Short mmCIF file of C-alpha atoms and ligand atoms in Angstrom, two decimals:
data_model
loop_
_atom_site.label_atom_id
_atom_site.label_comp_id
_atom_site.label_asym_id
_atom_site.label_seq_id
_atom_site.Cartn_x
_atom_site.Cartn_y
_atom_site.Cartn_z
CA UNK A 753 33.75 61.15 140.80
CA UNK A 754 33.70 57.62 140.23
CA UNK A 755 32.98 55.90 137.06
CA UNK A 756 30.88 53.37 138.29
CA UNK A 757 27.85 56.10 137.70
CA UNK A 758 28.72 56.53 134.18
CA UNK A 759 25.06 56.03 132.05
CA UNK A 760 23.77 54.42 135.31
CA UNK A 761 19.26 55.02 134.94
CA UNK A 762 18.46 56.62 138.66
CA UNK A 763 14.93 57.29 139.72
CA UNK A 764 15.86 59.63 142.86
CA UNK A 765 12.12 60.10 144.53
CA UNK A 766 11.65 62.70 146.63
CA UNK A 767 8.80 63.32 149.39
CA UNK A 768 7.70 66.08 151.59
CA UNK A 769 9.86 67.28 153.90
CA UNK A 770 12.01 70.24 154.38
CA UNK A 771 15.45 68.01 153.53
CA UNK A 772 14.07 68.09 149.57
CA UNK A 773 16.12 71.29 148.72
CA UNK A 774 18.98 68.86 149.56
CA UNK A 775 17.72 66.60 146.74
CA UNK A 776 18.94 69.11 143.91
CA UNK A 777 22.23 68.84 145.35
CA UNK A 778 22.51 65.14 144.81
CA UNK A 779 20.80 65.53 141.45
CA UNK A 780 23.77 67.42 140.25
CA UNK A 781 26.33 65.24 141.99
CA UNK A 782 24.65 62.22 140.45
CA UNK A 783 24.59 63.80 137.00
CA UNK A 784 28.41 64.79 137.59
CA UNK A 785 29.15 61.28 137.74
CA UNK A 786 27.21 60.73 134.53
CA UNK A 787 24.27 58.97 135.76
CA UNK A 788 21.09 59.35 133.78
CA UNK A 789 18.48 60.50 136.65
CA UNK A 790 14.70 61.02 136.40
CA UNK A 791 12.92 62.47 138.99
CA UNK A 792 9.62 61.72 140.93
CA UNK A 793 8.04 63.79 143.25
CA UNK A 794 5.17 63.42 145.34
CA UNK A 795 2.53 66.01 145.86
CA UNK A 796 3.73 67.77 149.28
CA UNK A 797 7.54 67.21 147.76
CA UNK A 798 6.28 69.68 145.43
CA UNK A 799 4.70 72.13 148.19
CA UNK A 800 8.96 72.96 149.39
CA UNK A 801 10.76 72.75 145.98
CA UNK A 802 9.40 72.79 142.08
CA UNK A 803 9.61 70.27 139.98
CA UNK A 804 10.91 73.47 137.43
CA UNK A 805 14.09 72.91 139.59
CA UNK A 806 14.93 69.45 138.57
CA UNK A 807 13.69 70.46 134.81
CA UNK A 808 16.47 72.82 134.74
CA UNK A 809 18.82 70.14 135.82
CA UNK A 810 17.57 66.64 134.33
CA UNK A 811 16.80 65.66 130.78
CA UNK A 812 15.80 62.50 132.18
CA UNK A 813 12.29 63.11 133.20
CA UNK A 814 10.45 65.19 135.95
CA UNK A 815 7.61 62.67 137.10
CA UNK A 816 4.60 64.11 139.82
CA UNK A 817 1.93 62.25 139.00
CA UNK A 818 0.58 58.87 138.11
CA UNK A 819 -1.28 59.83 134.72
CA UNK A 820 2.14 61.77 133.41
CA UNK A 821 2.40 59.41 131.03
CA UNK A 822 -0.27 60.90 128.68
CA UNK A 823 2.61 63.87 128.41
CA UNK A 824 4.46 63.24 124.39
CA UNK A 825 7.80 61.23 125.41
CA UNK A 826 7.26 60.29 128.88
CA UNK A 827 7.21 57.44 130.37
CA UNK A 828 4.50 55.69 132.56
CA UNK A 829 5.65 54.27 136.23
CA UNK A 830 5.90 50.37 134.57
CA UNK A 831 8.13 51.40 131.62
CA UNK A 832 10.19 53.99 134.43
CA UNK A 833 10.07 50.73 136.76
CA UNK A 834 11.81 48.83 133.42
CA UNK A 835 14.70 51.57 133.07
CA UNK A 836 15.71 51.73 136.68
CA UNK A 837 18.65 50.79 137.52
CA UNK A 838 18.56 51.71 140.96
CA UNK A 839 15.99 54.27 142.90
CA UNK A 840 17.68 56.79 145.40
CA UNK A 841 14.33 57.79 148.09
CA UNK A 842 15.52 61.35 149.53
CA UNK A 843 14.27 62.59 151.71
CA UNK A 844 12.04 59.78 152.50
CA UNK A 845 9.60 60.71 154.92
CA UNK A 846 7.86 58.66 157.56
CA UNK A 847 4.76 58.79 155.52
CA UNK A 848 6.42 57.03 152.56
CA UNK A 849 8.54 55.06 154.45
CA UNK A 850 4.91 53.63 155.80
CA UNK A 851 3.22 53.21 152.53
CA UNK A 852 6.42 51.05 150.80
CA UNK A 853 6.84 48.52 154.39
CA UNK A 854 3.40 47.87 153.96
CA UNK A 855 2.98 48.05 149.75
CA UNK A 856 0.31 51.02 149.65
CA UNK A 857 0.23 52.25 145.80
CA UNK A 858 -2.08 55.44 145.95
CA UNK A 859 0.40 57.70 143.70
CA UNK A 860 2.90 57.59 141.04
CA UNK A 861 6.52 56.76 144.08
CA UNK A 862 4.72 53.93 145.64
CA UNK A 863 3.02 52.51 142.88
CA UNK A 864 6.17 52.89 141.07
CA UNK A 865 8.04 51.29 143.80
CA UNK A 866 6.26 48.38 143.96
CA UNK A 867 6.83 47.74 140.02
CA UNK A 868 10.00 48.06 140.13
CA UNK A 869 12.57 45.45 141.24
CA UNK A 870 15.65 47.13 141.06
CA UNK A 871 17.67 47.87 144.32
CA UNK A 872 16.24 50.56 146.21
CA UNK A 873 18.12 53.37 148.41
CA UNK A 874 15.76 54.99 151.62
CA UNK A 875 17.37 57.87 152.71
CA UNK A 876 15.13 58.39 156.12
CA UNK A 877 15.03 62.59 157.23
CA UNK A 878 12.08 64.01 159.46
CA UNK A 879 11.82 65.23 163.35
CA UNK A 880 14.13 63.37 165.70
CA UNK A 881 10.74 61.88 168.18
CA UNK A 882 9.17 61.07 164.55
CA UNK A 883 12.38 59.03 163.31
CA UNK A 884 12.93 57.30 166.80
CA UNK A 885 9.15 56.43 166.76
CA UNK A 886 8.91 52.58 167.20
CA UNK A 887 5.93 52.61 164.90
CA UNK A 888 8.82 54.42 162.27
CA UNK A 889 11.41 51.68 163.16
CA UNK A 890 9.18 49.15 162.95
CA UNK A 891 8.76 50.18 159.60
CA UNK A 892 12.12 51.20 158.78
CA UNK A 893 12.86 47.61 159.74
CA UNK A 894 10.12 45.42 157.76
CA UNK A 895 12.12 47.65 154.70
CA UNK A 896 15.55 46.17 155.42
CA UNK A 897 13.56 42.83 155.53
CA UNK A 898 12.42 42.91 152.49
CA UNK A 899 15.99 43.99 151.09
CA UNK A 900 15.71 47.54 150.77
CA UNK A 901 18.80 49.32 152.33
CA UNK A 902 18.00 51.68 154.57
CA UNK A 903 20.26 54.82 155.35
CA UNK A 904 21.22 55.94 159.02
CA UNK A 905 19.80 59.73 159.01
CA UNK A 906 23.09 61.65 160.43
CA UNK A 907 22.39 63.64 163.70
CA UNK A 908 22.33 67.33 164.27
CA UNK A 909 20.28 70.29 164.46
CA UNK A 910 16.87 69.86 162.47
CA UNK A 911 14.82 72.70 160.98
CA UNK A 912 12.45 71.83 163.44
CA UNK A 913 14.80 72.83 166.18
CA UNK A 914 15.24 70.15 167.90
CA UNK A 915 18.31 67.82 168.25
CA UNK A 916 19.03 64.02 167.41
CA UNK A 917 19.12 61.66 164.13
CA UNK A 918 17.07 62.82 161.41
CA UNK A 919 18.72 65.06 159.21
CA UNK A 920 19.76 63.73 155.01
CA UNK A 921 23.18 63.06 155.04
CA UNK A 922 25.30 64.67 152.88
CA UNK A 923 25.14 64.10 149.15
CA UNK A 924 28.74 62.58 149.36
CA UNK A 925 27.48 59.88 151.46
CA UNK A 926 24.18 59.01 149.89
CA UNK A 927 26.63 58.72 147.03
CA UNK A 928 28.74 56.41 148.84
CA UNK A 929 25.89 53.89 149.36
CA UNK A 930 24.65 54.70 145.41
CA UNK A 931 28.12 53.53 144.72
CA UNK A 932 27.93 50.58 146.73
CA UNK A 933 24.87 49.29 145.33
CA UNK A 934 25.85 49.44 141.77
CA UNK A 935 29.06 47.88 142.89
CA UNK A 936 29.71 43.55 142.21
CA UNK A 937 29.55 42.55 145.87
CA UNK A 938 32.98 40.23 144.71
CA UNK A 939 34.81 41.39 148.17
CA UNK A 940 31.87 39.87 150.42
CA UNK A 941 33.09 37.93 153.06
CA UNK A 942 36.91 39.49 152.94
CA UNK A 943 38.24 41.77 155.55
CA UNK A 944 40.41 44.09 154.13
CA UNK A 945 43.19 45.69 156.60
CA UNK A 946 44.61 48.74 154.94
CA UNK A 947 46.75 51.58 156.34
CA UNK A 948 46.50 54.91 154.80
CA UNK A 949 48.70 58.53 155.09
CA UNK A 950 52.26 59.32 156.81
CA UNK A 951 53.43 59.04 160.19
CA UNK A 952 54.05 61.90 162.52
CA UNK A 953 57.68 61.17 164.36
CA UNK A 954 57.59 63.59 167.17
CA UNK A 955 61.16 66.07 167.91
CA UNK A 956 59.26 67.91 170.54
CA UNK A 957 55.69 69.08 171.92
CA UNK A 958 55.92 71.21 168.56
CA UNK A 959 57.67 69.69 165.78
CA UNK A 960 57.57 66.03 163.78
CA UNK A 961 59.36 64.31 161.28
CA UNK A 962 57.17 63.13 158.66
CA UNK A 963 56.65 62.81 154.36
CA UNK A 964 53.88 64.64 152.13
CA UNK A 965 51.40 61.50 152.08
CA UNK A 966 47.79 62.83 152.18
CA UNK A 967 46.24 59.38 152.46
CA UNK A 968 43.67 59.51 149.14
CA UNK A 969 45.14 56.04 148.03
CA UNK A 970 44.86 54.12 151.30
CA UNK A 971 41.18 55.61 151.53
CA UNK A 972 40.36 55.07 147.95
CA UNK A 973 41.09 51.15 148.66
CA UNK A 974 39.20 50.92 151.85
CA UNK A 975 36.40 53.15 149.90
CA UNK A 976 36.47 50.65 146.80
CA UNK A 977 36.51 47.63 149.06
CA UNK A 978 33.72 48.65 151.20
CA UNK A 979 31.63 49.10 148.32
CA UNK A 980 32.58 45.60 146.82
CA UNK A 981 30.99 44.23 149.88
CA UNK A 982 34.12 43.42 152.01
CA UNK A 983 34.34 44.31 155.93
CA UNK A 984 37.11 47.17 156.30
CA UNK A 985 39.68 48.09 158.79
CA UNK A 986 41.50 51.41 157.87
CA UNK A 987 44.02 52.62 159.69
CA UNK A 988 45.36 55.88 159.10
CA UNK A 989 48.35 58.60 160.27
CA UNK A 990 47.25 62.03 160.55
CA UNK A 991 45.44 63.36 157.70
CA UNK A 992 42.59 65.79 156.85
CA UNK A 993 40.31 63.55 155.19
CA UNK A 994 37.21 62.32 156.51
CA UNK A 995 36.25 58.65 158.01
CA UNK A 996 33.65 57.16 155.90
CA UNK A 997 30.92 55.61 157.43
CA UNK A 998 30.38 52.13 157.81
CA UNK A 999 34.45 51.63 157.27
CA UNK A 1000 35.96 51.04 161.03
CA UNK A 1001 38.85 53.64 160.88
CA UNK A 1002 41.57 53.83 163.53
CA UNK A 1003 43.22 57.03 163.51
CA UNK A 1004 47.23 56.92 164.68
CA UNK A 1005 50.17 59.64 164.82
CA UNK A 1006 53.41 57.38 165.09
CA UNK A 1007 54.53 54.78 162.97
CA UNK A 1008 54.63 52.89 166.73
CA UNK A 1009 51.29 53.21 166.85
CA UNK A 1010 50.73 51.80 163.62
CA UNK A 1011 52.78 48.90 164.21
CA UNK A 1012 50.06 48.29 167.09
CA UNK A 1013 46.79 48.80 165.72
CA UNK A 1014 48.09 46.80 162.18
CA UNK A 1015 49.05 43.78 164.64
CA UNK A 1016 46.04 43.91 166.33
CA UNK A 1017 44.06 43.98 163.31
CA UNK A 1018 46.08 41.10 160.67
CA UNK A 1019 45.37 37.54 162.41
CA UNK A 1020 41.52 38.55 161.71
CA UNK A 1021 42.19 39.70 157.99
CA UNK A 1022 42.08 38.26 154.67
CA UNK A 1023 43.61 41.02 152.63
CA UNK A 1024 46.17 43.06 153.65
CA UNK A 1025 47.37 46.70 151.67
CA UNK A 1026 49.97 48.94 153.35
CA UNK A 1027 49.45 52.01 150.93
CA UNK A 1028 51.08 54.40 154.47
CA UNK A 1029 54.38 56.11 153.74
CA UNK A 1030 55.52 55.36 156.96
CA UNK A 1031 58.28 56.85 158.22
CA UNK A 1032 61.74 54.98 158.40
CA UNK A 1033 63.21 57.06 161.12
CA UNK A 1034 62.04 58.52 164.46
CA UNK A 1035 63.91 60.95 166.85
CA UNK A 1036 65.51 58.54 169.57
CA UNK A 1037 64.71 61.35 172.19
CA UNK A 1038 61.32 62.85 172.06
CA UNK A 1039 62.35 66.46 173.98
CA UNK A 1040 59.55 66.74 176.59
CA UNK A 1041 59.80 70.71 175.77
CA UNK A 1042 59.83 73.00 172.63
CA UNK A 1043 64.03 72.90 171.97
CA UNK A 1044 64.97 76.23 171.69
CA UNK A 1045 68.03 77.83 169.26
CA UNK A 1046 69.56 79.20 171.79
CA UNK A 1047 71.97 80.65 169.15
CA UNK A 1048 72.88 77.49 167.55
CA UNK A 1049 73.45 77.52 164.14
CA UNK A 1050 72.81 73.70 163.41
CA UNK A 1051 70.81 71.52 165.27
CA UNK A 1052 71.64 67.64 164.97
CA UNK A 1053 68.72 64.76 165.12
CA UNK A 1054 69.73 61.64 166.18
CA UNK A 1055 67.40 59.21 163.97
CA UNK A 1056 66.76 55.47 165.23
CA UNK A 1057 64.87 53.26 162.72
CA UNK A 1058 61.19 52.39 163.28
CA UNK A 1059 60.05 48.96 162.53
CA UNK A 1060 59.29 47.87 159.47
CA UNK A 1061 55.66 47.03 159.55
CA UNK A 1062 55.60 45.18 156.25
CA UNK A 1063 58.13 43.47 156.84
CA UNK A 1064 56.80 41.76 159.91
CA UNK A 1065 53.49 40.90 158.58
CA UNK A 1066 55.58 39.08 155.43
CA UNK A 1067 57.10 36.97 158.27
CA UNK A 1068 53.68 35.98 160.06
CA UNK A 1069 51.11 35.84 157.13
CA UNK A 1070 49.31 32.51 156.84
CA UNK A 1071 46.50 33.07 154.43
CA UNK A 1072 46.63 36.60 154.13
CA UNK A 1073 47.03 38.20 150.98
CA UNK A 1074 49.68 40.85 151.40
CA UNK A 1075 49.80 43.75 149.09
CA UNK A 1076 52.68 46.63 149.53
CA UNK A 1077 53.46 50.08 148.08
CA UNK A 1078 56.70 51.03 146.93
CA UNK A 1079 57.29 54.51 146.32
CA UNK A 1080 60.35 55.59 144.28
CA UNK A 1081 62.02 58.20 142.17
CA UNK A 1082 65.02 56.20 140.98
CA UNK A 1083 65.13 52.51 138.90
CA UNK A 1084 61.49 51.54 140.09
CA UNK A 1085 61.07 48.20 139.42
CA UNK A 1086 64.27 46.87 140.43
CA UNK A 1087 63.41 48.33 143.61
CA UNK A 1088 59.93 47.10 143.76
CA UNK A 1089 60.96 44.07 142.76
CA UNK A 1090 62.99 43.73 145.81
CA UNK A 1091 60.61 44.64 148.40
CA UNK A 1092 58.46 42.28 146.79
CA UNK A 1093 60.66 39.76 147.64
CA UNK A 1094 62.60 40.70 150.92
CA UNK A 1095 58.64 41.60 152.35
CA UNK A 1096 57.45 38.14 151.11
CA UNK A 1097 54.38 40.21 149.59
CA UNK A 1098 51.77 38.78 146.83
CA UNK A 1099 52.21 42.06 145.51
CA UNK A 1100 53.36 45.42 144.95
CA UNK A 1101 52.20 48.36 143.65
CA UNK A 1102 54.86 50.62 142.49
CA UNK A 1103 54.42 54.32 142.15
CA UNK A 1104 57.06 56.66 140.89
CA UNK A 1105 57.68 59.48 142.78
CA UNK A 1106 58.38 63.27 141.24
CA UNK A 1107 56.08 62.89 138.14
CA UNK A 1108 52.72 65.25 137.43
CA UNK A 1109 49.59 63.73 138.35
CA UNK A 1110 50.72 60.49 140.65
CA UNK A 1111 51.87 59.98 143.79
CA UNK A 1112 51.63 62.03 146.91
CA UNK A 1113 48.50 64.32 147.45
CA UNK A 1114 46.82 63.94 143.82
CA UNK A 1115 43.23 62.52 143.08
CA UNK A 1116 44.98 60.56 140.19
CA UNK A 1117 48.22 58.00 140.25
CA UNK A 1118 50.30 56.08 137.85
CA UNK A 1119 51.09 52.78 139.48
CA UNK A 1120 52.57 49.46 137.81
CA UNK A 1121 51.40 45.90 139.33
CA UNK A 1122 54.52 43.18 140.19
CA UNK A 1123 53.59 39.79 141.09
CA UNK A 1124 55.57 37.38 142.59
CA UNK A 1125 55.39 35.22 139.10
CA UNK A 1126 57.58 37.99 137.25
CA UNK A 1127 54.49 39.49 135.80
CA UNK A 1128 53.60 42.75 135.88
CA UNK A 1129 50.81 45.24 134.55
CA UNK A 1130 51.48 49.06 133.81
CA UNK A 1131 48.75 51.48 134.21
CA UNK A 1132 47.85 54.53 132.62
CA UNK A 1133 47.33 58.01 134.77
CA UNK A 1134 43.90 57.35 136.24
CA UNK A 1135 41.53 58.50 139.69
CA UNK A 1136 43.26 56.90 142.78
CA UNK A 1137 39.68 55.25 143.05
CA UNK A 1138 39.86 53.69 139.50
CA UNK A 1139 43.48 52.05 140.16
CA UNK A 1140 41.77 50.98 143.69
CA UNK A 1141 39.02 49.10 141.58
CA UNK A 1142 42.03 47.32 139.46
CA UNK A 1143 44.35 46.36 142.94
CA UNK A 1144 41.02 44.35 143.85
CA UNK A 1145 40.39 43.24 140.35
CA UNK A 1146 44.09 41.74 140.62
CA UNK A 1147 43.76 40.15 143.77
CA UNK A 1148 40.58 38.63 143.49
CA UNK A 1149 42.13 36.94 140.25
CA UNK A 1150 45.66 36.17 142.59
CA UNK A 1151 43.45 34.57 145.26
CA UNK A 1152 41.74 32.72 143.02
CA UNK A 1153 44.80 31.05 141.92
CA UNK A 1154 46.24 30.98 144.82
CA UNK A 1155 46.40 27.53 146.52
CA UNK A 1156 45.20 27.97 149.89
CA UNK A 1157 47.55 26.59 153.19
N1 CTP B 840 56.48 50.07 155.17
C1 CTP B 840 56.14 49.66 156.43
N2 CTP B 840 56.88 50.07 157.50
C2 CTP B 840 57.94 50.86 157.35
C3 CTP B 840 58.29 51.31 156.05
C4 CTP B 840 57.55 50.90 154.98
O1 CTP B 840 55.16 48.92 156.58
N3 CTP B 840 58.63 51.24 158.41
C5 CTP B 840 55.68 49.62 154.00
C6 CTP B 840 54.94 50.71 153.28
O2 CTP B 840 53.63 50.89 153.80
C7 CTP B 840 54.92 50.21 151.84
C8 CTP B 840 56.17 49.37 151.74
O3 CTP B 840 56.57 49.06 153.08
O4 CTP B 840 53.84 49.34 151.58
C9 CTP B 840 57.32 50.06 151.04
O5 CTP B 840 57.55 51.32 151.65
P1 CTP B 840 58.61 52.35 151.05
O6 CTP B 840 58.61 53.57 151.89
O7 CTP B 840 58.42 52.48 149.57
O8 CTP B 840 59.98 51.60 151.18
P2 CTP B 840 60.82 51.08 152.40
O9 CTP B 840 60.52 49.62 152.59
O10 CTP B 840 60.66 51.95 153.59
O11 CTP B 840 62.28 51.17 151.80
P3 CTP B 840 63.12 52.48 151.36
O12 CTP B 840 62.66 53.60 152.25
O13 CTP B 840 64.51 52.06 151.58
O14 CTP B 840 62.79 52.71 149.91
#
């Protein structure tokens, strides 16, 4: 979980609809993450789910009405309007969706939410013909005019048992949006190319050549940039991990293939970070059938190099600001140091290879910055998303002293 949470004030409201069970989960996630969450819920939110549950859960505050304040040590909606740092609606239903577009205040949500000025999340979940209403949209639009951000209900099954957009998405991607909006928006106006995971170098129909890269870092950056406003390209070998929304994510097999889509992508791009362990090598003959042993006991690959994709961008950048990866397990920044150069990069993140907690597959890495200057920055063993936050911190400041061409 990300730090950005930590002692964050949340109001998550919560209206009637049968998606409010879901709201306990993201009380819990929030609170993981260390935000400080109080809870309002409006009358029918109370007829599916207690506001006992989020007692149990919150030491924040359980809010249901507008005259709670006359309970010892609560707060009233103006002074919970003060402490907000951001409100989290979900579910919001089309009934509350109505009252804030058109700034009803006949209970303690909407009267709250029209006292309070801090950013506010609608998380939109109801019947598929009620959320493609126009009367709905028209609604859910006037919201996003007046600045509220509005999430896209994912589509599925609903309780009502029908089919279509309407259902709360997942607490992981509410959380992505929370995230967002308690993120600077310092990346806005960047578009950030970034290649995450290994490469898949086919032998046959059955087998590949490829390295243990799981692709957390390359998705941490294009998760950390998103949320710092920028517009993200991700590109990505094979990997189990899931696309995030609003982050345009190209999924490739070959290191070929990446060499394609990253070409495509880097005229159009600001900032560039190849975080892929892509692989050097690829079997000159791809056999069109599953090789057999046939009794052999050895089987020899010819190997011919793939491309460096790096490499090439070093040669063509123009304004881009290039970052690379260098993974090693011997004499680390001599290495690093020489990719930095030979790749014509602004800089490189170097990663050593073989020790607990960083590297391939973990949720945490120990990396060490290189600039082109001779300066460099050591890190400490932190989240993948964490050193993320500090490659953007670093090139904002680069580009900023960066002359441009
Ligand atoms: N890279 C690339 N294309 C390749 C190989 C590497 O774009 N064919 C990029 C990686 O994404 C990384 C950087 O180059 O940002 C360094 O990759 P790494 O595997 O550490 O080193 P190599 O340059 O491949 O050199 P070596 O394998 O000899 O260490």
């Amino acid at each position: 979980m990300s730090s950005i949470l930590k002692e964050k004030h949340i109001v998550l409201g919560i209206s009637g609809g049968i998606a409010a069970y879901k709201a306990v989960e993201l009380l819990r996630r929030l609170s993981d993450g260390e935000a400080q969450v109080a809870v309002i819920l409006t009358r029918n939110a109370q007829r599916f789910i207690t506001p006992l549950t989020f007692q149990a859960l919150t030491p924040y505050g359980v809010y249901t009405d507008l005259f709670d304040s006359y309970r010892p040590g609560a707060m009233d909606h103006i002074q919970l309007a003060g402490w907000a740092d951001l409100i989290v609606l979900a579910p919001a239903t089309a009934n509350l969706i109505a009252k804030a577009a058109h700034g009803l205040a006949d209970d303690l949500i909407s009267t709250f939410l029209l006292a309070c000025p801090s950013p506010k999340l609608f998380c939109p979940a109801m019947n598929v013909r009620m959320y493609e209403n126009s009367i709905v949209q028209a609604n859910i639009n006037r919201l996003k005019g007046f600045g509220y951000q509005v999430l896209e209900p994912s589509a599925g099954p609903l309780a009502c048992g029908q089919t279509g957009p309407g259902r709360l998405p997942d607490p992981e991607i509410i959380i992505e949006e929370v995230l967002g909006l308690l993120s600077p928006q310092d990346l806005k106006g960047e578009k950030v190319l970034i290649t995450a995971g290994c490469t898949w170098e086919a032998i046959d129909p059955v087998r590949f050549v490829t390295n243990p890269s799981t692709g957390k870092m390359g998705f941490s950056l294009a998760r950390v940039a998103k949320r710092r406003g920028a517009q993200v390209t991700l590109i990505s070998g094979p990997t189990h991990l899931e696309s995030v929304p609003g982050i345009s994510t190209i999924r490739v097999t070959s290191a070929l293939e990446m060499e394609k889509e990253v070409l495509r992508a880097f005229p159009a791009s600001t900032i560039v970070i190849k975080a892929a362990a892509v692989s050097d090598y690829r079997p000159q003959e791809v056999t069109p059938h599953k090789i057999k042993k046939n009794g052999q006991a050895t089987l020899h690959l010819n190997l011919i190099q793939n491309p460096d994709i790096l490499r090439r961008l070093g040669q063509k950048k123009k304004n881009q600001f290039l970052v690379g990866f260098a993974a090693e397990t011997d004499d680390l920044i001599q290495n690093a140091l020489q990719k930095l150069k030979e790749k014509n990069l602004d800089l490189i993140v170097a990663n050593p290879i073989g020790k607990p907690d960083a590297g391939f597959g973990w949720d945490t890495n120990q990396v060490l910055f290189l600039f082109p200057d001779g300066k460099t920055k050591s890190l400490p063993v932190m989240l993948k998303d964490e050193v993320a936050g500090l490659i953007f911190d670093s090139i904002i400041n680069q580009k900023k002293k960066k002359p441009k061409k």
